[in-house]
Amino acid sequence: MRQPTVPPTAGLPLQLGDLWPSGAGSLAGRLAEWLGVDAVQLECSGTSALMVALRSLQALRPGRSEVIAPAYTCPLVALAISQCGLQLRLCDLRADVLDMDPVCLQHLCSERTLAVLPTHLCGRVADVDAALSCARAVGAYVIEDAAQALGARSGAASVGLKGDIGFFSLAVGKGLSTFEGGVLVAREPSMRAALAAAGASTRFSPWWELRRSIELLGYALLYRPSGLRMAYGRPLQDSLARGDWVEAAGDDFGDLIPQHRLGRWRQRVGARALRRLAAFQRQTSVQAALRIAQLQASGLEVVQDAVPQAQGVWPVILLRMPNPQARDAVLRAHWGDGCGLSLPFVHVLPDYGRYDHVLGAARDDAVGQARNWAQRLLAISNSPWLDEARFAQLSAQIRAAAGLE
Ligand SMILES: *Cc1c(COP(=O)(O)O)cnc(C)c1O
């Protein structure tokens, strides 16, 4: 029997019953309750949510033109900033933890800075207080990019609430999914009003909603060990056969970010599935804790939250390999063989080339340490479909490549 294809991240599988949602309540209401906040604002994607956040801040500080993000992040962040007419600046990373370097951040912050984007990459909780102190010193805002961190907590509260604005993604593979979707949160009622005003002009689009509904239906049907071979495994193998790692990692985005409303049926599907998210995240945290202990005991370096007292979420277990050669050897041998190996992102933003037109001056920002991270990171899926036997096999292969056998 062929082994099932493991998805690259631990997304919450939909059940067929989610597709006939009745009595599930409103997604916005349920999410607000789940996150422990007064209200959330739904958008059609995480990227669209970021654009609404940026526009709300542009209205508050019209003279400011720059947005600072980590040099290693989702290329959609760069596209969103550019589409808002703002200039991206790239902050290098710390050597010890996967987070922005506060010294570098302080150098980049100026009276031109509109916002700083601490990013909870792969569910790892970033140091938002450090970003806040740099931003506040120059009168800038903080937007927490929690696209990959729905359910992560810092202290007693959800991530996304220390900064002025936070956003989560409901895209495929990021936990709870409406195929595409985004969630905005803000602690202060005045900021929520600014977000509502910035999002008010977004219209319902029957064409986009039909397309996304069909995609969500396909996802519900195919997001199972058997369906994933066709929907995910084969296209991945094709990309890898062409040597196209950017396409294989899903980092190949077009320029235009669609903005429209998140339709009612998809919201209800999300609200039904949300009822299972807490239990699913407890299960995946337990699995991650056991596997992290094994990986660390064998001498591998597992990437942790950047701050103490945080409980991140575990869509993947991130490893930092000893060097780029060892990382690439594992990928060449095992990426695409169905065991759930992947990359968060292939490159630091200036190294793609294809995003140069939106980077502008950011192409000259220092990104050396971030590039070192980009070349050494390796993500192991934390999906429950990666069973013990295959995890053991995979970790032995990784140990061998890292020279630990
Ligand atoms: C995926 C992602 C986004 C964008 O979210 P979408 O819902 O896919 O538009 C933004 N930031 C980070 C770090 C992401 O991983």
mmCIF file with all atom_site columns, N, CA, C and O and ligand atoms in Angstrom, residues 45-47 73-74 76-77 119 121 145 147-148 167 169-171 174 180-181 345, ligand 1:
data_model
loop_
_atom_site.group_PDB
_atom_site.id
_atom_site.type_symbol
_atom_site.label_atom_id
_atom_site.label_alt_id
_atom_site.label_comp_id
_atom_site.label_asym_id
_atom_site.label_entity_id
_atom_site.label_seq_id
_atom_site.pdbx_PDB_ins_code
_atom_site.Cartn_x
_atom_site.Cartn_y
_atom_site.Cartn_z
_atom_site.occupancy
_atom_site.B_iso_or_equiv
_atom_site.pdbx_formal_charge
_atom_site.auth_seq_id
_atom_site.auth_comp_id
_atom_site.auth_asym_id
_atom_site.auth_atom_id
_atom_site.pdbx_PDB_model_num
ATOM   1  N N  . SER A 1 45  ? -8.801  37.814 2.939  1.00 0.00 ? 45  SER A N  1
ATOM   2  C CA . SER A 1 45  ? -7.512  37.116 3.072  1.00 0.00 ? 45  SER A CA 1
ATOM   3  C C  . SER A 1 45  ? -6.689  37.828 4.139  1.00 0.00 ? 45  SER A C  1
ATOM   4  O O  . SER A 1 45  ? -7.003  38.969 4.514  1.00 0.00 ? 45  SER A O  1
ATOM   5  N N  . GLY A 1 46  ? -5.631  37.183 4.571  1.00 0.00 ? 46  GLY A N  1
ATOM   6  C CA . GLY A 1 46  ? -4.722  37.835 5.499  1.00 0.00 ? 46  GLY A CA 1
ATOM   7  C C  . GLY A 1 46  ? -4.080  39.058 4.857  1.00 0.00 ? 46  GLY A C  1
ATOM   8  O O  . GLY A 1 46  ? -3.909  40.098 5.496  1.00 0.00 ? 46  GLY A O  1
ATOM   9  N N  . THR A 1 47  ? -3.746  38.917 3.581  1.00 0.00 ? 47  THR A N  1
ATOM   10 C CA . THR A 1 47  ? -3.108  40.029 2.872  1.00 0.00 ? 47  THR A CA 1
ATOM   11 C C  . THR A 1 47  ? -4.057  41.205 2.755  1.00 0.00 ? 47  THR A C  1
ATOM   12 O O  . THR A 1 47  ? -3.661  42.363 2.943  1.00 0.00 ? 47  THR A O  1
ATOM   13 N N  . THR A 1 73  ? 9.969   36.804 5.323  1.00 0.00 ? 73  THR A N  1
ATOM   14 C CA . THR A 1 73  ? 8.534   36.719 5.595  1.00 0.00 ? 73  THR A CA 1
ATOM   15 C C  . THR A 1 73  ? 7.811   36.376 4.303  1.00 0.00 ? 73  THR A C  1
ATOM   16 O O  . THR A 1 73  ? 8.423   36.201 3.253  1.00 0.00 ? 73  THR A O  1
ATOM   17 N N  . CYS A 1 74  ? 6.493   36.304 4.384  1.00 0.00 ? 74  CYS A N  1
ATOM   18 C CA . CYS A 1 74  ? 5.695   35.959 3.213  1.00 0.00 ? 74  CYS A CA 1
ATOM   19 C C  . CYS A 1 74  ? 5.776   37.089 2.172  1.00 0.00 ? 74  CYS A C  1
ATOM   20 O O  . CYS A 1 74  ? 5.550   38.253 2.507  1.00 0.00 ? 74  CYS A O  1
ATOM   21 N N  . LEU A 1 76  ? 3.722   38.044 0.162  1.00 0.00 ? 76  LEU A N  1
ATOM   22 C CA . LEU A 1 76  ? 2.453   38.778 0.088  1.00 0.00 ? 76  LEU A CA 1
ATOM   23 C C  . LEU A 1 76  ? 2.502   40.056 0.920  1.00 0.00 ? 76  LEU A C  1
ATOM   24 O O  . LEU A 1 76  ? 1.821   41.041 0.606  1.00 0.00 ? 76  LEU A O  1
ATOM   25 N N  . VAL A 1 77  ? 3.298   40.046 1.975  1.00 0.00 ? 77  VAL A N  1
ATOM   26 C CA . VAL A 1 77  ? 3.432   41.236 2.821  1.00 0.00 ? 77  VAL A CA 1
ATOM   27 C C  . VAL A 1 77  ? 4.022   42.383 1.998  1.00 0.00 ? 77  VAL A C  1
ATOM   28 O O  . VAL A 1 77  ? 3.542   43.518 2.038  1.00 0.00 ? 77  VAL A O  1
ATOM   29 N N  . THR A 1 119 ? 6.357   39.588 13.433 1.00 0.00 ? 119 THR A N  1
ATOM   30 C CA . THR A 1 119 ? 5.713   38.487 12.709 1.00 0.00 ? 119 THR A CA 1
ATOM   31 C C  . THR A 1 119 ? 5.874   37.172 13.465 1.00 0.00 ? 119 THR A C  1
ATOM   32 O O  . THR A 1 119 ? 6.995   36.761 13.756 1.00 0.00 ? 119 THR A O  1
ATOM   33 N N  . LEU A 1 121 ? 6.080   34.036 12.947 1.00 0.00 ? 121 LEU A N  1
ATOM   34 C CA . LEU A 1 121 ? 6.334   33.141 11.823 1.00 0.00 ? 121 LEU A CA 1
ATOM   35 C C  . LEU A 1 121 ? 6.178   31.672 12.216 1.00 0.00 ? 121 LEU A C  1
ATOM   36 O O  . LEU A 1 121 ? 6.744   31.233 13.214 1.00 0.00 ? 121 LEU A O  1
ATOM   37 N N  . ASP A 1 145 ? 1.767   40.632 12.603 1.00 0.00 ? 145 ASP A N  1
ATOM   38 C CA . ASP A 1 145 ? 1.454   39.658 11.563 1.00 0.00 ? 145 ASP A CA 1
ATOM   39 C C  . ASP A 1 145 ? 1.356   38.292 12.233 1.00 0.00 ? 145 ASP A C  1
ATOM   40 O O  . ASP A 1 145 ? 2.367   37.638 12.502 1.00 0.00 ? 145 ASP A O  1
ATOM   41 N N  . ALA A 1 147 ? -0.496  35.862 10.867 1.00 0.00 ? 147 ALA A N  1
ATOM   42 C CA . ALA A 1 147 ? -1.130  35.075 9.808  1.00 0.00 ? 147 ALA A CA 1
ATOM   43 C C  . ALA A 1 147 ? -1.027  33.579 10.101 1.00 0.00 ? 147 ALA A C  1
ATOM   44 O O  . ALA A 1 147 ? -1.968  32.828 9.861  1.00 0.00 ? 147 ALA A O  1
ATOM   45 N N  . GLN A 1 148 ? 0.116   33.146 10.630 1.00 0.00 ? 148 GLN A N  1
ATOM   46 C CA . GLN A 1 148 ? 0.332   31.712 10.860 1.00 0.00 ? 148 GLN A CA 1
ATOM   47 C C  . GLN A 1 148 ? 0.147   31.342 12.328 1.00 0.00 ? 148 GLN A C  1
ATOM   48 O O  . GLN A 1 148 ? 0.621   30.298 12.755 1.00 0.00 ? 148 GLN A O  1
ATOM   49 N N  . PHE A 1 167 ? -3.407  40.710 12.758 1.00 0.00 ? 167 PHE A N  1
ATOM   50 C CA . PHE A 1 167 ? -4.231  39.979 11.784 1.00 0.00 ? 167 PHE A CA 1
ATOM   51 C C  . PHE A 1 167 ? -3.832  38.512 11.703 1.00 0.00 ? 167 PHE A C  1
ATOM   52 O O  . PHE A 1 167 ? -2.685  38.143 11.934 1.00 0.00 ? 167 PHE A O  1
ATOM   53 N N  . SER A 1 169 ? -4.590  34.778 9.307  1.00 0.00 ? 169 SER A N  1
ATOM   54 C CA . SER A 1 169 ? -4.989  34.288 7.988  1.00 0.00 ? 169 SER A CA 1
ATOM   55 C C  . SER A 1 169 ? -5.873  33.057 8.149  1.00 0.00 ? 169 SER A C  1
ATOM   56 O O  . SER A 1 169 ? -5.629  32.217 9.014  1.00 0.00 ? 169 SER A O  1
ATOM   57 N N  . LEU A 1 170 ? -6.904  32.974 7.308  1.00 0.00 ? 170 LEU A N  1
ATOM   58 C CA . LEU A 1 170 ? -7.733  31.759 7.249  1.00 0.00 ? 170 LEU A CA 1
ATOM   59 C C  . LEU A 1 170 ? -7.498  31.051 5.920  1.00 0.00 ? 170 LEU A C  1
ATOM   60 O O  . LEU A 1 170 ? -8.388  30.398 5.370  1.00 0.00 ? 170 LEU A O  1
ATOM   61 N N  . ALA A 1 171 ? -6.280  31.205 5.382  1.00 0.00 ? 171 ALA A N  1
ATOM   62 C CA . ALA A 1 171 ? -5.950  30.543 4.117  1.00 0.00 ? 171 ALA A CA 1
ATOM   63 C C  . ALA A 1 171 ? -5.728  29.045 4.349  1.00 0.00 ? 171 ALA A C  1
ATOM   64 O O  . ALA A 1 171 ? -5.515  28.606 5.475  1.00 0.00 ? 171 ALA A O  1
ATOM   65 N N  . LYS A 1 174 ? -3.195  27.215 7.048  1.00 0.00 ? 174 LYS A N  1
ATOM   66 C CA . LYS A 1 174 ? -2.822  28.057 8.194  1.00 0.00 ? 174 LYS A CA 1
ATOM   67 C C  . LYS A 1 174 ? -3.738  27.810 9.389  1.00 0.00 ? 174 LYS A C  1
ATOM   68 O O  . LYS A 1 174 ? -4.083  28.749 10.100 1.00 0.00 ? 174 LYS A O  1
ATOM   69 N N  . GLU A 1 180 ? -9.707  31.025 1.622  1.00 0.00 ? 180 GLU A N  1
ATOM   70 C CA . GLU A 1 180 ? -8.966  32.268 1.846  1.00 0.00 ? 180 GLU A CA 1
ATOM   71 C C  . GLU A 1 180 ? -9.802  33.069 2.831  1.00 0.00 ? 180 GLU A C  1
ATOM   72 O O  . GLU A 1 180 ? -11.030 33.063 2.748  1.00 0.00 ? 180 GLU A O  1
ATOM   73 N N  . GLY A 1 181 ? -9.148  33.773 3.719  1.00 0.00 ? 181 GLY A N  1
ATOM   74 C CA . GLY A 1 181 ? -9.874  34.614 4.666  1.00 0.00 ? 181 GLY A CA 1
ATOM   75 C C  . GLY A 1 181 ? -8.889  35.314 5.565  1.00 0.00 ? 181 GLY A C  1
ATOM   76 O O  . GLY A 1 181 ? -7.723  34.891 5.662  1.00 0.00 ? 181 GLY A O  1
ATOM   77 N N  . PHE A 1 345 ? 9.493   29.726 3.695  1.00 0.00 ? 345 PHE A N  1
ATOM   78 C CA . PHE A 1 345 ? 9.679   30.545 2.490  1.00 0.00 ? 345 PHE A CA 1
ATOM   79 C C  . PHE A 1 345 ? 11.060  30.198 1.952  1.00 0.00 ? 345 PHE A C  1
ATOM   80 O O  . PHE A 1 345 ? 11.950  29.842 2.716  1.00 0.00 ? 345 PHE A O  1
HETATM 81 C C1 . LIG B 2 .   ? 0.246   33.668 4.590  1.00 0.00 ? 1   LIG B C1 1
HETATM 82 C C2 . LIG B 2 .   ? 0.838   34.849 5.204  1.00 0.00 ? 1   LIG B C2 1
HETATM 83 C C3 . LIG B 2 .   ? 0.314   36.129 4.980  1.00 0.00 ? 1   LIG B C3 1
HETATM 84 C C4 . LIG B 2 .   ? -0.841  36.373 4.055  1.00 0.00 ? 1   LIG B C4 1
HETATM 85 O O1 . LIG B 2 .   ? -2.009  35.691 4.414  1.00 0.00 ? 1   LIG B O1 1
HETATM 86 P P1 . LIG B 2 .   ? -3.054  35.211 3.285  1.00 0.00 ? 1   LIG B P1 1
HETATM 87 O O2 . LIG B 2 .   ? -4.275  34.843 4.064  1.00 0.00 ? 1   LIG B O2 1
HETATM 88 O O3 . LIG B 2 .   ? -2.432  34.043 2.605  1.00 0.00 ? 1   LIG B O3 1
HETATM 89 O O4 . LIG B 2 .   ? -3.289  36.342 2.375  1.00 0.00 ? 1   LIG B O4 1
HETATM 90 C C5 . LIG B 2 .   ? 0.923   37.190 5.623  1.00 0.00 ? 1   LIG B C5 1
HETATM 91 N N1 . LIG B 2 .   ? 1.975   37.012 6.442  1.00 0.00 ? 1   LIG B N1 1
HETATM 92 C C6 . LIG B 2 .   ? 2.507   35.792 6.683  1.00 0.00 ? 1   LIG B C6 1
HETATM 93 C C7 . LIG B 2 .   ? 3.664   35.664 7.616  1.00 0.00 ? 1   LIG B C7 1
HETATM 94 C C8 . LIG B 2 .   ? 1.956   34.677 6.065  1.00 0.00 ? 1   LIG B C8 1
HETATM 95 O O5 . LIG B 2 .   ? 2.494   33.474 6.294  1.00 0.00 ? 1   LIG B O5 1
#
